[in-house]
XYZ file of C-alpha atoms in Angstrom:
145
model
C 92.301 103.128 103.641
C 88.517 103.968 103.079
C 89.792 105.821 100.032
C 91.568 103.245 98.401
C 88.577 100.989 98.730
C 86.675 103.490 96.704
C 88.767 103.670 94.761
C 89.863 99.446 93.351
C 85.973 98.584 94.215
C 85.746 101.929 91.236
C 88.123 101.125 89.000
C 89.122 97.176 89.993
C 88.084 95.508 86.404
C 88.623 92.061 85.929
C 90.472 90.644 82.812
C 90.381 86.710 81.140
C 93.455 85.281 83.007
C 95.496 85.750 79.366
C 95.164 88.793 79.640
C 94.532 88.858 83.768
C 98.542 87.767 83.046
C 100.232 90.276 79.920
C 98.631 93.462 81.649
C 100.568 92.253 85.510
C 103.702 91.089 83.104
C 103.430 94.743 81.570
C 103.321 96.356 85.310
C 105.901 94.794 85.930
C 107.873 96.783 83.531
C 106.187 99.624 84.178
C 106.794 99.909 87.351
C 110.601 98.833 86.653
C 111.213 102.157 84.844
C 109.309 104.211 87.714
C 111.459 103.072 90.512
C 114.848 104.015 87.548
C 113.464 107.458 88.097
C 113.615 107.144 92.156
C 117.329 106.780 92.326
C 117.929 108.392 88.755
C 117.676 112.414 89.210
C 115.623 113.320 85.490
C 114.325 109.919 85.223
C 110.775 110.183 85.149
C 108.944 107.910 87.915
C 104.767 108.708 88.280
C 104.701 108.943 84.846
C 105.384 104.405 84.419
C 103.676 104.216 87.521
C 100.331 105.540 86.382
C 100.158 103.733 83.568
C 101.578 100.724 85.783
C 98.116 101.239 87.987
C 96.009 101.194 85.165
C 97.327 97.770 83.804
C 97.001 96.582 87.636
C 93.600 97.798 88.293
C 92.655 95.473 85.308
C 94.401 92.341 86.621
C 95.856 92.252 90.148
C 93.719 93.951 93.075
C 96.546 93.493 94.755
C 98.612 95.428 93.152
C 96.571 97.724 92.210
C 96.639 99.054 95.826
C 100.696 98.318 95.979
C 100.448 101.065 93.859
C 97.792 103.210 95.544
C 99.503 103.014 98.561
C 103.346 102.866 97.751
C 105.380 105.418 100.126
C 107.263 106.326 96.406
C 104.999 107.262 94.323
C 101.027 105.962 95.563
C 99.660 109.385 97.210
C 100.471 110.994 93.370
C 98.410 107.997 92.649
C 95.673 107.893 94.757
C 95.471 111.722 93.805
C 95.023 110.393 90.294
C 93.043 108.397 90.975
C 90.536 110.062 93.642
C 89.941 113.104 91.624
C 88.166 111.682 89.217
C 91.623 111.029 87.099
C 91.827 114.687 86.129
C 94.876 116.901 86.345
C 95.261 120.117 87.255
C 94.088 122.805 84.900
C 97.262 125.089 85.271
C 99.641 121.155 84.873
C 97.378 121.096 80.913
C 99.264 124.653 80.749
C 102.671 123.966 81.259
C 102.447 120.560 79.590
C 101.341 121.993 75.717
C 103.955 125.196 76.862
C 107.136 121.688 76.797
C 104.814 120.466 73.698
C 105.280 123.313 71.998
C 108.921 124.138 72.895
C 110.137 121.522 72.242
C 108.032 120.716 68.952
C 109.782 123.750 67.385
C 112.786 122.885 69.340
C 112.825 119.941 67.726
C 111.717 120.472 63.795
C 114.847 123.322 64.121
C 117.820 121.394 64.774
C 116.591 118.112 62.278
C 115.475 120.669 59.498
C 119.586 123.266 60.198
C 121.059 118.934 60.012
C 119.976 118.755 56.562
C 116.627 117.265 56.025
C 114.091 118.812 53.280
C 111.654 119.009 55.623
C 110.149 116.458 56.533
C 111.634 115.211 59.285
C 110.686 119.143 61.043
C 106.788 118.082 59.470
C 106.464 115.317 61.386
C 107.825 115.911 64.079
C 105.500 119.500 64.951
C 102.511 117.729 63.070
C 103.038 115.479 66.109
C 103.545 118.191 68.293
C 100.575 119.369 67.667
C 98.419 116.172 67.883
C 99.988 115.705 72.059
C 98.869 119.893 72.463
C 94.880 118.984 70.885
C 95.271 115.429 72.912
C 96.432 117.452 76.468
C 94.059 120.456 76.197
C 91.056 119.089 74.632
C 90.836 115.025 75.813
C 92.756 115.178 79.048
C 90.328 115.728 81.682
C 91.084 118.619 84.298
C 90.357 120.052 87.214
C 90.759 123.432 88.860
C 94.373 124.224 89.989
C 94.755 123.632 94.176
C 96.000 126.864 95.882
């Protein structure tokens, strides 16, 4: 449990009472979406739970602890925070590749549906921004072997 204590002491921040209520409300909505992912195949779970944990770290020690220790997605969030909020390097490559693939496929579909090019160009531009963000902004760690 000392690992959880260290993470809570490092990442828990207090906010004004109004911000705290807003953050708890938004965090609970994201947690609800994460719980849906437990039961519906293909619906992401951790993708909703990580931002919820972040909002809880700004608002509620009890909910932040719960997000780090719950049995469904707590281990993934605990690992994310315990490694300094990083993702494995190989995951960055996979994410960038998937963004590229899906952006290209989406741009082709939109182009074939008759858009004069603005929709396709927008999709490709946003895809490139996503690749740049994942590649250069998101911190990574060496892949586990």
